[in-house]
Each structure stands twice: as structure tokens, then as C-alpha cells.
Coordinates of C-alpha atoms in Angstrom, one line a residue:
M1 CA 6.3 -23.2 -27.9
P2 CA 9.9 -24.4 -28.1
A3 CA 11.1 -20.9 -27.4
V4 CA 8.8 -20.8 -24.3
H5 CA 10.2 -24.1 -23.0
G6 CA 13.7 -22.9 -23.7
L7 CA 13.1 -19.7 -21.7
A8 CA 11.6 -21.7 -18.8
R9 CA 14.7 -24.0 -18.7
R10 CA 16.9 -20.9 -18.4
V11 CA 14.8 -19.1 -15.8
R12 CA 14.0 -22.1 -13.6
P13 CA 17.5 -22.6 -12.3
R14 CA 17.7 -19.0 -11.3
L15 CA 14.4 -19.2 -9.4
E16 CA 15.6 -22.4 -7.6
S17 CA 19.0 -20.8 -6.7
P18 CA 19.8 -20.3 -3.0
P19 CA 19.5 -16.5 -3.2
A20 CA 16.1 -16.6 -4.9
T21 CA 14.9 -19.2 -2.4
A22 CA 16.1 -17.1 0.5
L23 CA 14.4 -14.0 -1.0
L24 CA 11.1 -15.8 -1.3
A25 CA 11.4 -17.0 2.2
F26 CA 12.1 -13.6 3.6
V27 CA 9.1 -12.1 1.7
L28 CA 6.7 -14.8 2.8
L29 CA 7.8 -14.4 6.4
A30 CA 7.3 -10.6 6.2
V31 CA 3.8 -11.0 4.7
L32 CA 3.0 -13.5 7.5
L33 CA 4.2 -11.0 10.1
F34 CA 2.1 -8.2 8.6
R35 CA -0.9 -10.5 7.8
K36 CA -3.4 -8.3 9.7
A37 CA -2.9 -5.4 7.3
W38 CA -2.6 -7.7 4.2
S39 CA -6.0 -9.2 5.0
A40 CA -7.4 -5.8 3.9
P41 CA -4.5 -3.9 2.2
G42 CA -6.7 -1.3 0.4
G43 CA -7.9 0.4 3.5
T44 CA -5.6 -0.8 6.3
W45 CA -1.9 0.0 6.7
I46 CA 0.9 -1.9 8.5
G47 CA 1.6 -0.7 12.0
L48 CA 0.3 2.2 14.1
G49 CA -1.1 5.7 13.5
G50 CA 1.0 8.8 13.7
D51 CA 3.8 8.9 11.1
P52 CA 2.4 6.5 8.4
P53 CA 0.0 9.1 6.9
L54 CA 3.0 11.4 6.5
H55 CA 5.0 8.7 4.7
M56 CA 2.0 8.0 2.4
W57 CA 1.8 11.7 1.6
F58 CA 5.4 11.6 0.5
L59 CA 4.8 8.4 -1.6
R60 CA 2.2 10.3 -3.6
W61 CA 3.8 13.7 -3.6
T62 CA 7.1 13.0 -5.5
P63 CA 5.5 11.4 -8.6
W64 CA 2.6 13.9 -8.5
A65 CA 5.0 16.9 -8.3
L66 CA 7.2 15.6 -11.2
G67 CA 4.1 14.8 -13.3
H68 CA 2.9 18.4 -12.8
G69 CA 6.2 20.0 -13.5
M70 CA 6.8 21.1 -9.9
N71 CA 9.9 20.9 -7.7
P72 CA 9.5 17.6 -5.7
L73 CA 11.8 19.0 -3.0
F74 CA 9.6 21.9 -2.0
T75 CA 5.9 22.3 -1.5
H76 CA 3.3 24.9 -0.8
H77 CA 0.5 22.3 -0.4
I78 CA 1.2 22.1 3.3
N79 CA 2.2 24.8 5.8
A80 CA 0.6 27.3 3.3
P81 CA 1.4 30.0 2.4
D82 CA 5.0 29.6 3.5
G83 CA 5.7 26.1 2.2
V84 CA 8.2 23.5 3.3
N85 CA 11.7 22.5 2.2
L86 CA 11.2 18.7 2.0
M87 CA 14.9 17.9 2.1
W88 CA 14.6 18.6 5.9
N89 CA 12.0 15.9 6.1
T90 CA 11.7 12.2 5.5
A91 CA 10.5 12.7 1.9
E92 CA 12.0 9.4 0.5
P93 CA 12.0 10.6 -3.1
L94 CA 13.8 7.5 -4.4
T95 CA 11.3 5.2 -2.7
A96 CA 8.4 7.3 -4.0
L97 CA 9.7 7.1 -7.6
V98 CA 10.2 3.3 -7.5
M99 CA 6.8 2.8 -6.0
A100 CA 5.0 5.2 -8.3
P101 CA 3.5 2.5 -10.5
V102 CA 2.0 0.8 -7.4
T103 CA 0.8 4.1 -6.0
L104 CA -0.8 5.2 -9.2
L105 CA -2.4 1.9 -10.1
I106 CA -3.4 0.4 -6.8
G107 CA -3.3 3.3 -4.3
V108 CA -1.1 4.9 -1.7
I109 CA -2.1 2.7 1.2
P110 CA -1.3 -0.6 -0.5
A111 CA 1.9 1.0 -1.8
Y112 CA 2.9 1.8 1.8
N113 CA 2.2 -1.8 2.8
V114 CA 4.4 -3.0 0.0
V115 CA 7.2 -0.6 1.1
I116 CA 7.2 -1.9 4.7
T117 CA 6.9 -5.5 3.7
L118 CA 9.7 -5.4 1.1
A119 CA 11.8 -3.2 3.4
V120 CA 11.9 -5.9 6.1
A121 CA 12.4 -8.7 3.5
L122 CA 15.0 -7.0 1.4
S123 CA 17.0 -5.8 4.4
G124 CA 17.3 -9.4 5.7
W125 CA 18.1 -10.7 2.2
C126 CA 20.8 -8.1 1.4
F127 CA 22.5 -9.0 4.7
Y128 CA 22.2 -12.6 3.6
L129 CA 24.0 -11.7 0.3
F130 CA 26.8 -10.0 2.3
I131 CA 27.3 -12.7 5.0
R132 CA 27.2 -15.7 2.7
R133 CA 30.6 -14.5 1.4
H134 CA 31.9 -15.3 4.9
V135 CA 30.3 -18.6 5.8
T136 CA 30.3 -22.1 4.4
H137 CA 26.6 -23.0 4.8
E138 CA 23.7 -21.1 3.2
L139 CA 21.6 -21.8 6.3
A140 CA 24.0 -19.9 8.4
A141 CA 23.6 -16.9 6.1
V142 CA 19.9 -17.2 6.2
V143 CA 19.9 -17.2 10.0
G144 CA 22.0 -14.0 10.1
G145 CA 19.7 -12.4 7.6
L146 CA 16.6 -13.3 9.6
L147 CA 18.1 -11.8 12.8
Y148 CA 19.0 -8.5 10.9
G149 CA 15.7 -8.2 8.9
F150 CA 13.4 -9.2 11.8
S151 CA 15.4 -7.6 14.7
P152 CA 13.7 -5.6 17.4
Y153 CA 15.0 -2.4 15.7
M154 CA 13.4 -3.4 12.3
I155 CA 10.1 -4.5 13.9
G156 CA 9.9 -1.3 15.9
Q157 CA 10.6 1.0 13.0
A158 CA 8.1 -1.0 10.8
L159 CA 5.4 0.3 13.1
T160 CA 5.7 3.9 11.9
H161 CA 8.8 4.8 9.9
S162 CA 9.0 3.5 6.4
N163 CA 12.3 5.5 5.8
L164 CA 14.1 3.9 8.8
V165 CA 13.0 0.4 8.1
Q166 CA 14.5 0.5 4.6
A167 CA 17.8 -0.8 5.8
Y168 CA 19.0 -2.9 2.8
I169 CA 21.8 -0.5 1.8
P170 CA 24.0 -1.0 4.9
P171 CA 24.8 -4.6 4.0
L172 CA 25.4 -3.7 0.4
L173 CA 27.8 -1.0 1.5
C174 CA 29.6 -3.7 3.5
I175 CA 30.2 -5.7 0.3
V176 CA 31.5 -2.7 -1.5
A177 CA 33.7 -1.5 1.4
E178 CA 35.1 -5.0 1.9
D179 CA 36.2 -5.0 -1.8
I180 CA 37.8 -1.5 -1.5
L181 CA 39.6 -2.2 1.8
V182 CA 40.5 -5.9 1.5
H183 CA 40.1 -7.7 -1.9
Q184 CA 40.6 -4.7 -4.3
R185 CA 39.5 -6.9 -7.2
R186 CA 37.5 -4.2 -9.0
S187 CA 39.0 -1.0 -10.4
S188 CA 39.0 1.9 -8.1
R189 CA 36.6 3.8 -10.4
A190 CA 34.1 0.9 -10.4
S191 CA 34.3 0.5 -6.6
G192 CA 34.1 4.2 -6.0
A193 CA 31.1 4.5 -8.4
L194 CA 29.3 1.7 -6.5
L195 CA 30.1 3.4 -3.1
G196 CA 29.0 6.8 -4.3
G197 CA 25.8 5.4 -5.9
L198 CA 24.8 3.5 -2.8
L199 CA 25.3 6.5 -0.5
A200 CA 23.4 8.7 -2.9
A201 CA 20.6 6.2 -3.0
Q202 CA 20.6 6.1 0.8
L203 CA 20.4 9.9 1.0
F204 CA 17.3 9.8 -1.2
I205 CA 15.7 7.3 1.1
T206 CA 16.7 8.9 4.4
E207 CA 19.7 11.0 5.3
E208 CA 19.8 9.7 8.9
L209 CA 21.2 6.3 7.9
V210 CA 24.0 7.9 5.8
V211 CA 25.4 9.2 9.1
Y212 CA 25.2 5.7 10.7
E213 CA 26.8 4.1 7.7
V214 CA 29.8 6.5 7.4
L215 CA 30.5 6.1 11.1
A216 CA 30.3 2.4 11.0
L217 CA 32.5 2.0 7.9
S218 CA 35.0 4.4 9.5
V219 CA 35.2 2.3 12.7
G220 CA 35.4 -0.9 10.7
A221 CA 38.2 0.5 8.5
L222 CA 40.2 1.5 11.6
V223 CA 39.8 -2.0 13.1
L224 CA 41.1 -3.6 9.9
A225 CA 44.0 -1.1 9.7
A226 CA 45.0 -1.8 13.3
S227 CA 44.8 -5.6 12.7
H228 CA 46.9 -5.5 9.4
W229 CA 49.0 -2.4 9.9
R230 CA 51.8 -3.9 7.7
D231 CA 49.4 -4.1 4.8
V232 CA 48.0 -0.7 5.0
R233 CA 50.6 1.3 3.0
P234 CA 50.3 -0.7 -0.3
R235 CA 46.5 -0.6 -0.1
V236 CA 46.1 3.1 0.6
P237 CA 46.4 4.3 -3.0
H238 CA 43.5 2.1 -4.2
V239 CA 41.4 3.1 -1.2
L240 CA 42.0 6.8 -1.8
R241 CA 41.2 6.6 -5.5
S242 CA 38.0 4.7 -4.7
L243 CA 37.0 7.2 -2.1
G244 CA 37.7 10.0 -4.5
A245 CA 35.6 8.4 -7.2
G246 CA 32.9 7.8 -4.7
V247 CA 32.8 11.4 -3.6
V248 CA 32.6 12.6 -7.2
V249 CA 29.8 10.2 -8.1
A250 CA 27.8 11.0 -4.9
A251 CA 28.4 14.8 -5.4
L252 CA 27.1 14.6 -9.0
I253 CA 23.9 12.9 -7.9
V254 CA 23.1 14.6 -4.6
G255 CA 25.0 17.9 -4.8
G256 CA 22.1 19.8 -6.2
P257 CA 19.5 18.5 -3.7
L258 CA 22.0 19.1 -0.8
A259 CA 22.6 22.6 -1.9
F260 CA 18.9 23.2 -2.0
Q261 CA 18.6 21.8 1.5
F262 CA 21.2 23.9 3.1
F263 CA 20.9 27.1 1.0
G264 CA 17.5 26.9 -0.6
P265 CA 14.2 28.4 0.7
R266 CA 12.9 27.7 4.2
H267 CA 16.0 26.1 5.6
P268 CA 16.7 26.2 9.4
T269 CA 20.0 27.3 10.8
H270 CA 19.9 25.9 14.3
G271 CA 17.8 23.8 16.7
V272 CA 17.0 20.2 17.4
V273 CA 13.4 19.0 17.1
F274 CA 13.8 15.8 19.2
P275 CA 16.1 15.9 22.2
P276 CA 18.4 12.9 22.2
E277 CA 17.9 12.2 25.8
A278 CA 14.3 11.3 25.1
L279 CA 15.3 8.5 22.7
S280 CA 18.2 7.0 24.5
A281 CA 18.5 3.3 25.2
D282 CA 18.4 2.3 28.9
V283 CA 21.0 -0.1 30.2
L284 CA 18.2 -2.4 31.2
S285 CA 16.5 -2.2 27.8
F286 CA 19.2 -4.6 26.5
V287 CA 18.0 -7.4 28.7
V288 CA 14.3 -6.6 29.4
P289 CA 11.9 -7.2 26.5
S290 CA 9.4 -4.7 25.3
D291 CA 6.0 -5.2 23.6
L292 CA 7.8 -5.8 20.3
Q293 CA 8.7 -9.4 21.5
Q294 CA 6.4 -12.4 21.5
V295 CA 8.0 -13.7 24.7
R296 CA 7.6 -11.2 27.5
P297 CA 7.1 -11.9 31.2
S298 CA 4.4 -9.8 32.9
W299 CA 6.8 -8.2 35.3
S300 CA 8.8 -6.6 32.4
H301 CA 6.1 -3.8 32.0
S302 CA 7.0 -2.4 35.4
V303 CA 10.6 -2.0 34.2
T304 CA 10.2 -0.8 30.6
D305 CA 7.5 1.7 31.5
K306 CA 10.1 3.7 33.3
F307 CA 12.5 4.0 30.3
S308 CA 12.9 7.5 28.8
N309 CA 11.5 6.2 25.4
S310 CA 8.6 4.2 26.9
C311 CA 6.1 6.4 25.2
C312 CA 7.5 5.4 21.8
I313 CA 7.1 1.7 21.2
D314 CA 8.6 2.1 17.7
E315 CA 11.8 3.3 19.3
Q316 CA 12.3 0.4 21.6
G317 CA 14.6 -1.7 19.4
S318 CA 17.5 -2.0 21.8
Y319 CA 16.4 -5.3 23.4
V320 CA 19.0 -8.1 22.7
G321 CA 18.3 -10.5 25.5
L322 CA 20.8 -12.0 28.0
P323 CA 21.0 -15.4 26.2
L324 CA 21.9 -13.8 22.8
L325 CA 24.3 -11.4 24.4
V326 CA 26.2 -14.3 26.0
L327 CA 26.2 -16.2 22.7
L328 CA 27.6 -13.2 20.8
I329 CA 30.3 -12.6 23.4
V330 CA 31.4 -16.3 23.4
T331 CA 31.4 -16.3 19.6
A332 CA 33.5 -13.2 19.4
A333 CA 36.0 -14.6 21.9
R334 CA 36.3 -18.0 20.2
A335 CA 36.6 -16.7 16.7
W336 CA 38.5 -13.5 17.4
R337 CA 41.2 -14.2 14.8
R338 CA 38.7 -13.7 12.0
D339 CA 38.6 -10.2 10.6
L340 CA 34.9 -10.3 10.2
V341 CA 34.5 -11.1 13.9
K342 CA 36.9 -8.4 15.0
V343 CA 35.1 -5.7 13.0
A344 CA 31.6 -6.9 13.9
A345 CA 32.5 -7.0 17.6
V346 CA 34.2 -3.6 17.8
V347 CA 31.6 -1.9 15.7
G348 CA 28.7 -3.5 17.5
V349 CA 30.1 -2.5 20.9
C350 CA 30.7 1.1 19.8
F351 CA 27.2 1.5 18.5
L352 CA 25.7 -0.2 21.5
V353 CA 27.4 2.3 23.7
L354 CA 26.4 5.2 21.4
A355 CA 22.8 4.0 21.6
L356 CA 22.9 4.8 25.4
G357 CA 22.7 8.5 24.6
P358 CA 24.5 11.6 25.9
H359 CA 24.0 10.4 29.5
L360 CA 23.7 7.0 31.1
H361 CA 20.1 5.8 31.7
V362 CA 19.6 3.1 34.3
G363 CA 16.1 1.9 35.1
G364 CA 14.5 5.0 33.8
V365 CA 16.8 7.4 35.7
S366 CA 19.1 9.7 33.6
T367 CA 22.3 9.9 35.5
S368 CA 25.0 12.6 35.4
T369 CA 27.5 10.1 33.8
S370 CA 28.4 11.4 30.3
M371 CA 28.5 8.9 27.4
P372 CA 30.3 9.1 24.0
R373 CA 27.1 10.1 22.2
K374 CA 27.4 13.5 24.0
L375 CA 30.3 14.4 21.6
F376 CA 27.7 14.6 18.8
D377 CA 26.1 17.6 20.4
H378 CA 29.1 19.7 19.3
V379 CA 28.8 18.7 15.6
R380 CA 25.9 20.5 13.8
L381 CA 25.1 17.7 11.4
L382 CA 25.1 15.0 14.2
Q383 CA 23.0 16.8 16.8
S384 CA 19.8 15.3 15.6
V385 CA 21.0 11.7 15.5
Q386 CA 18.7 9.8 17.8
P387 CA 20.7 7.4 20.0
V388 CA 18.5 4.4 20.1
R389 CA 18.3 4.2 16.3
L390 CA 22.0 3.5 16.2
M391 CA 21.0 0.0 17.3
L392 CA 20.5 -0.7 13.6
V393 CA 24.3 -1.0 13.2
A394 CA 24.6 -3.0 16.4
W395 CA 22.0 -5.5 15.0
L396 CA 23.9 -5.8 11.8
A397 CA 27.1 -6.6 13.8
A398 CA 25.1 -9.1 16.0
A399 CA 23.7 -10.8 12.9
A400 CA 27.2 -11.3 11.5
L401 CA 28.4 -12.9 14.7
L402 CA 25.3 -15.1 14.9
A403 CA 26.0 -16.3 11.3
V404 CA 29.5 -17.2 12.3
F405 CA 28.2 -19.2 15.2
A406 CA 25.5 -20.9 13.1
D407 CA 28.2 -21.8 10.5
A408 CA 30.4 -23.3 13.2
V409 CA 27.5 -25.4 14.4
L410 CA 26.6 -26.6 10.9
R411 CA 30.3 -27.6 10.3
R412 CA 30.0 -29.9 13.3
R413 CA 26.7 -31.3 12.3
H414 CA 28.2 -34.8 12.0
H415 CA 29.4 -34.6 15.6
A416 CA 26.0 -35.1 17.2
P417 CA 26.6 -34.0 20.8
M418 CA 28.2 -30.7 19.7
A419 CA 25.7 -30.0 17.0
V420 CA 22.8 -30.6 19.3
A421 CA 24.3 -28.4 22.0
G422 CA 25.0 -25.6 19.5
A423 CA 21.6 -25.8 18.0
A424 CA 20.0 -25.7 21.5
A425 CA 22.1 -22.7 22.5
G426 CA 21.1 -20.9 19.2
L427 CA 17.4 -21.5 19.8
L428 CA 17.7 -20.4 23.4
A429 CA 19.3 -17.2 22.3
L430 CA 16.8 -16.5 19.5
V431 CA 13.5 -17.3 21.0
P432 CA 13.5 -14.2 23.3
V433 CA 13.9 -11.9 20.3
L434 CA 11.1 -13.4 18.3
P435 CA 8.9 -10.5 17.1
T436 CA 5.3 -10.3 18.3
F437 CA 2.9 -12.5 16.4
R438 CA 0.2 -9.9 16.9
F439 CA 1.8 -7.1 14.8
P440 CA -0.8 -4.3 14.7
A441 CA -2.5 -2.7 11.7
T442 CA -4.5 0.5 11.4
E443 CA -7.7 1.1 9.5
A444 CA -7.5 4.2 7.3
N445 CA -10.0 6.9 8.3
V446 CA -10.5 8.6 4.9
P447 CA -13.9 10.2 4.4
K448 CA -15.4 9.5 1.0
F449 CA -15.3 13.2 0.2
F450 CA -11.6 13.0 -0.7
T451 CA -11.9 10.2 -3.1
S452 CA -15.2 11.1 -4.8
A453 CA -16.3 13.8 -7.2
A454 CA -17.5 15.8 -4.2
V455 CA -13.9 17.1 -3.7
A456 CA -14.5 19.3 -6.8
R457 CA -16.6 21.6 -4.5
V458 CA -13.2 22.9 -3.3
P459 CA -11.5 25.1 -6.0
R460 CA -8.3 23.6 -7.3
D461 CA -5.2 24.9 -5.6
S462 CA -7.3 26.9 -3.0
V463 CA -6.3 26.8 0.6
V464 CA -8.5 24.7 2.9
L465 CA -8.4 24.7 6.7
V466 CA -8.8 21.1 7.6
S467 CA -9.7 19.8 11.1
P468 CA -8.1 17.9 12.8
F469 CA -5.4 20.5 12.4
A470 CA -2.3 18.4 11.5
R471 CA 0.8 19.3 13.4
D472 CA 1.8 16.2 15.4
P473 CA 1.4 12.3 15.2
S474 CA -2.0 12.4 16.8
T475 CA -3.5 14.6 14.0
S476 CA -1.6 13.4 10.9
E477 CA -4.4 11.9 9.0
P478 CA -5.4 15.0 7.0
M479 CA -2.2 14.6 5.2
L480 CA -3.4 11.2 3.9
W481 CA -6.7 12.8 3.0
Q482 CA -5.0 15.5 0.9
A483 CA -2.9 12.8 -0.8
E484 CA -6.0 10.8 -1.6
A485 CA -7.5 13.9 -3.1
R486 CA -4.5 14.1 -5.4
F487 CA -3.4 17.4 -3.9
R488 CA -6.4 19.3 -5.2
F489 CA -6.1 21.8 -2.3
R490 CA -3.5 23.3 -0.1
M491 CA -3.5 23.4 3.7
P492 CA -2.1 25.8 6.3
D493 CA -1.3 22.7 8.5
G494 CA 0.7 19.6 8.1
Y495 CA 2.8 17.3 10.3
I496 CA 6.1 18.5 9.0
L497 CA 9.5 19.9 10.0
G498 CA 11.1 23.2 9.1
P499 CA 12.2 26.6 10.5
D500 CA 10.2 29.1 12.5
A501 CA 10.5 32.9 12.1
N502 CA 13.9 32.7 13.8
R503 CA 15.0 29.9 11.5
T504 CA 15.0 27.5 14.5
F505 CA 14.3 23.9 13.5
I506 CA 10.8 23.0 14.8
T507 CA 7.7 20.9 14.1
L508 CA 5.6 23.0 11.8
P509 CA 3.3 24.8 11.4
E510 CA 4.1 27.6 13.8
R511 CA 1.4 28.0 16.5
T512 CA -1.1 30.7 15.9
P513 CA -4.1 31.8 17.9
L514 CA -6.6 29.9 15.6
S515 CA -4.5 26.7 15.5
E516 CA -4.3 26.8 19.3
A517 CA -8.0 27.4 19.6
L518 CA -8.8 24.6 17.2
A519 CA -6.7 22.2 19.3
V520 CA -9.0 22.8 22.3
P521 CA -12.3 21.2 20.9
Q522 CA -10.2 18.6 19.1
R523 CA -9.2 17.4 22.6
G524 CA -12.8 17.4 23.7
E525 CA -12.3 20.4 26.0
Q526 CA -14.5 23.5 26.2
A527 CA -13.4 26.1 23.7
P528 CA -12.9 29.6 25.1
P529 CA -15.8 32.1 24.5
L530 CA -15.6 33.8 21.1
T531 CA -15.2 37.4 22.1
P532 CA -15.0 40.1 19.4
E533 CA -11.3 40.4 20.0
L534 CA -10.8 36.6 19.5
R535 CA -13.0 36.5 16.4
Q536 CA -10.9 39.3 14.9
T537 CA -7.7 37.5 15.7
Y538 CA -8.9 34.3 14.2
G539 CA -10.1 36.1 11.1
Y540 CA -6.6 37.6 10.6
D541 CA -5.2 34.0 10.8
L542 CA -7.7 32.8 8.1
D543 CA -6.8 35.8 5.9
R544 CA -3.0 35.3 6.3
W545 CA -3.3 31.6 5.4
G546 CA -5.5 32.5 2.4
V547 CA -8.2 30.1 3.5
T548 CA -11.3 30.0 1.2
S549 CA -12.9 26.8 2.6
V550 CA -13.0 25.1 6.0
L551 CA -13.5 21.4 6.3
V552 CA -14.1 19.3 9.5
G553 CA -13.5 15.5 9.0
R554 CA -13.8 12.4 11.1
Q555 CA -12.4 12.7 14.5
L556 CA -13.2 11.8 18.1
Y557 CA -14.8 15.1 19.0
E558 CA -16.1 16.0 15.6
E559 CA -19.3 17.7 16.9
D560 CA -17.4 20.0 19.2
V561 CA -15.1 21.2 16.4
R562 CA -18.1 21.6 14.1
A563 CA -19.9 23.7 16.7
F564 CA -16.8 25.9 17.2
M565 CA -16.3 26.6 13.5
T566 CA -20.1 27.2 13.0
E567 CA -19.9 29.9 15.7
L568 CA -16.8 31.4 14.3
L569 CA -17.9 31.6 10.7
G570 CA -21.5 32.6 11.7
R571 CA -23.2 29.9 9.5
S572 CA -23.8 26.2 9.3
P573 CA -21.8 23.9 7.0
E574 CA -22.8 21.5 4.3
R575 CA -22.7 17.8 5.0
V576 CA -20.9 16.2 2.0
D577 CA -19.7 12.6 1.8
G578 CA -18.6 12.3 5.5
V579 CA -17.3 15.8 6.1
W580 CA -18.6 19.2 7.2
L581 CA -17.8 21.9 4.6
W582 CA -17.9 25.7 4.7
R583 CA -17.2 27.3 1.3
H584 CA -16.5 30.9 0.3
V585 CA -14.8 31.7 3.5
D586 CA -13.3 35.2 3.8
G587 CA -11.0 35.8 6.7
R588 CA -11.2 39.6 6.3
Q589 CA -15.0 39.4 6.6
V590 CA -14.7 37.3 9.7
A591 CA -12.4 39.9 11.2
S592 CA -14.3 43.0 10.1
A593 CA -17.6 41.5 11.3
A594 CA -16.1 40.9 14.7
G595 CA -14.8 44.5 14.7
A596 CA -18.1 45.9 13.7
G597 CA -19.9 43.9 16.4

């Protein structure tokens, strides 16, 4: 017992420390925000449908592949028989490995909920760790962390993109970069190792943020160099040694996976899947709130519905609000002498402008005015950068300026009139960006077949044609079904990215006559008559894919799809634990029967 009491005495101060208290507060607020999903975490996930089943598939795939001695960066379980190079997708292998115990013990849906919740909380907390080095009061650091962690960008991405909401590395990179460029207290090897390790970790979460971080750090370094040009020369050797060490460390960690991505099987050579114009911030989006905000006037719908990205609520993270914009501008002007303020202001403005996309968008109209983001179109690795997502860095800069403002207010807390005025200005600026209190959750639609012994009716590693045929956000749930079945079978479909026959980067799988025909009854439309020619063509598709079973799961027009497959295969299916199942399918027989008929 004395040993236990001694341990408690040592642990308690750490738990009661400001960072631990702040972390607990961030986690509790995230749980409160996502309370709808957490009320039933086993079968409900945070956010909307669409991409989450894809991310859940990745959460289970990496530990499963490693556990079965397979390459986690490539799979034939989707887009069979060709397979997919997962380095061209949002595979999140690091996240999947860290979350493996939760995924294996509790389930992939709860694991996804943990990822989203901790992503928001840890992102805010890591920013708190960075900014508390620059402010006097802990509360000011907390305020900055709250703005960053619960910003419209973060709330939007939490709806669908677990990879993009994991934004805790950018603030940590700020800490390391500050030491390399300014303080230079650590050895260049240690600083470089930290820098390379963080960038490698970021790449294994999502490569997209690596681009944002390198751009932001480069702009910040240029601002510091311009502000202290006399001090640049003596600091250059340490900076270069640190960068060199960072490159070596990062290359040792990610060199192999990157080589596999760009030179391995199934890699594209050209093409952009999502045109940047479609996900560009509108000028008015900075001051007109979207559905992500709790405070939203009714008239704002008529404005935001015209934006180019109005169809994607998860990509509407550019709202800042006029009060907060004014507050940030005033703070930057009054505290311009501080290096932190200079860097935050310049970097924030640069990324705000880049978020506008290749051409200026005003009120939903794409003008002919070219913007700086258009320069990315001429750089192969930057072509796919989605403009509005660059708001992540703008929000990081905004959070830094807000923390500086809050710290100034707290320093004058003994001067009542100024403190009250400052607090009122801060509240006025922050209320408009409050996230919605009605954050959505989605109930999982997983038929019992995939989690019961009935799945053994499908031979292990055989190819199963599953409907709905997964190839876009509206038909992504079969990927979750496959993950819940512990990858017992392979599928010719899958909402995934990769090259077509010409190695153009596209959304896979490539369209075939049968996949297009299946899409018709899935939409509730009348399927075309099954002529002998079409039956033969569809049979060839089944044969090329290697399909031996066909499965129709829960969907809006389930009966229409079942009727189509029954007519094509010439026999009725079994009804097994919530699905329709045809076994012993032979594409050649389907094609030859059509030819004979």
C-alpha cells in the first residue's frame, strides 16, 4: 500500500498540471460535440455517409494485412483482379496501426469514432502546447487551441475525412521549426531527427498535409529571414545541418513506401481526380456562414447554395466571420513587432488567398481573374491540392493571433474597462464560428451476414460481386461490409483511386457494361432489357473479374437489383441473414448460355 500511495503522489501532480487539464477539457468537448454518435458507438459513426466506410476499411486493412503476411500498401481485395496501390489513397497506415488494439477488441466503427474524437481534441491540444510558449496566460493558449481544434475546417472534415481532421502534427512542426530557425538549443541532429520523424508520421497519416506544412514552413522561414536579415548568416549552418538530418531520417522511414507509390504496381502517371475549381473558396464564404455553424441567419442559404463547393458540406471550412476577421486584423496591426504575429499574419493571408483556387469565385460565379493557386497546376505533385483545404493553415495562423489577443486582454484584467471591452470583443468574434450543436451521426447499415457464421457460405478469398456496386461516396458501404467480414472475400468494386488502362488517375473501378447496368436499378430506374448480346457481355465481365458469388445487400432499391440479377443469372437467390446470395456463379456459363439462346 505505501508503494501505491507513493505512486499516486507522483502521478497526481501530472494529472493536475495545466497541459493535462487542457487535454481533458479538449477531449470532453469533442465527446460532447459528437455525443449523437457516442450514444450508440457500436453501430453509429460520427458524421455523414460517403467516405467514412472507406476510412473504416483502411483502419482494419493495415493490421489485417500485416497479420496475414501481406503487403499493407497494396491489395487485391478491392478492384479485383487488378488490385490497388494504396499509397495513392488515404490509407492512414500509421493511424490504423495505432488504433489496431481498439479495432480488434471493440470494432472498426468504435475505432473510427475514437479517431475522429481524438483528432479534434489532440489537434487543439497540440496547438495549445505550441502557443503556450508565446503567451503568458494558460487561458490564452486554451482559447487559441479551441479555435484551431474546433474551427470550421476541422468540424467540416470531421464529417467525412478522418485523415484530414488529424491535424495535430502541424503545431508540433511549428515547435520544431521554431527551435531550428530561432532558438537553436538542440543539436542539429536532434532537431533534424524530430523534423524528419514528424514529416514521416504525417505522410503515413495523409500525404496531402505534408504539402501544406512544407509550404507554410517555407513562407514562415522567409518572413523571419526578412525580419532578421542580419542574423541569417550565423544561423544558416545549423539550419542546413538540421534540414539535412531531417531529410535523411524522413528518407529512411518513407523512402521505400514512396518508391512503391511512384514506381510500384498500379501507379498513375497523369490526371487529377478532383478539379480544384470545384473545391475553391468563394470570397463571400469568408463572411457568410454555412451549416457547420450554430449561428446562421436564414438568408445565408441563398448565398452559400451558389458556391462551387455547395454540394460538399465537409469542404466548407472557409467561414471566418466578419467580427473575427476584424479582430485578427487589429491584433496583427497592434502587435506587428512580434515575430509570431508577423509570421502568422503573412502565412495566414497567403493561405487564405491560395484557398480561393485557380480563379476568383464571387457569389458562386467563377471569374476569369487568375489567382496564385493556378501556379500549382504546373507542378505535378501540387496539381491535386484542393484549395479550400488550405484553410487548415489559415486557421492555425488565426488561432495564433487570437491567442495573442486573449493574452493581451488577460494581462489587462486588473483594468476593468479594457478587460471587459476586450472580453466582449473576443466573444463577439467567436460566437459566429461556434460549431453546430447538432453534429450528425450515421447509423451503420451492416447486414448480419457479414458478422455471422453465414459469411462462410462464401469461399475464402473468392471474388464476390456485391451490390450496391461501390465506386463513389453514395455506394461506399460494401467496403465496410467487407471489413466487418474480416476480408473473407474479394470484390471487383471499391470506392478507391488509381490508374485506368491509360494510367490516368481516376476513381476506380473502371466502368464496364455490367457495372453500368447495375447502377441503373440501384438508382431505382428501369434496367434495359436483357438481350442475348447484353447477357453475353455481362457474362464476360463476371468471368474477367473471376466472380463466383453474387450478393445483394441492403439498399434503397434492393428489390429492383435482386430482380435484375435473378434475370441475368437465370435463378433465384438464397435469403441469408439480410442479404440475397447467389453461389457457384460462372461468368462463362452466363455468356455461353446467352450465346446459345
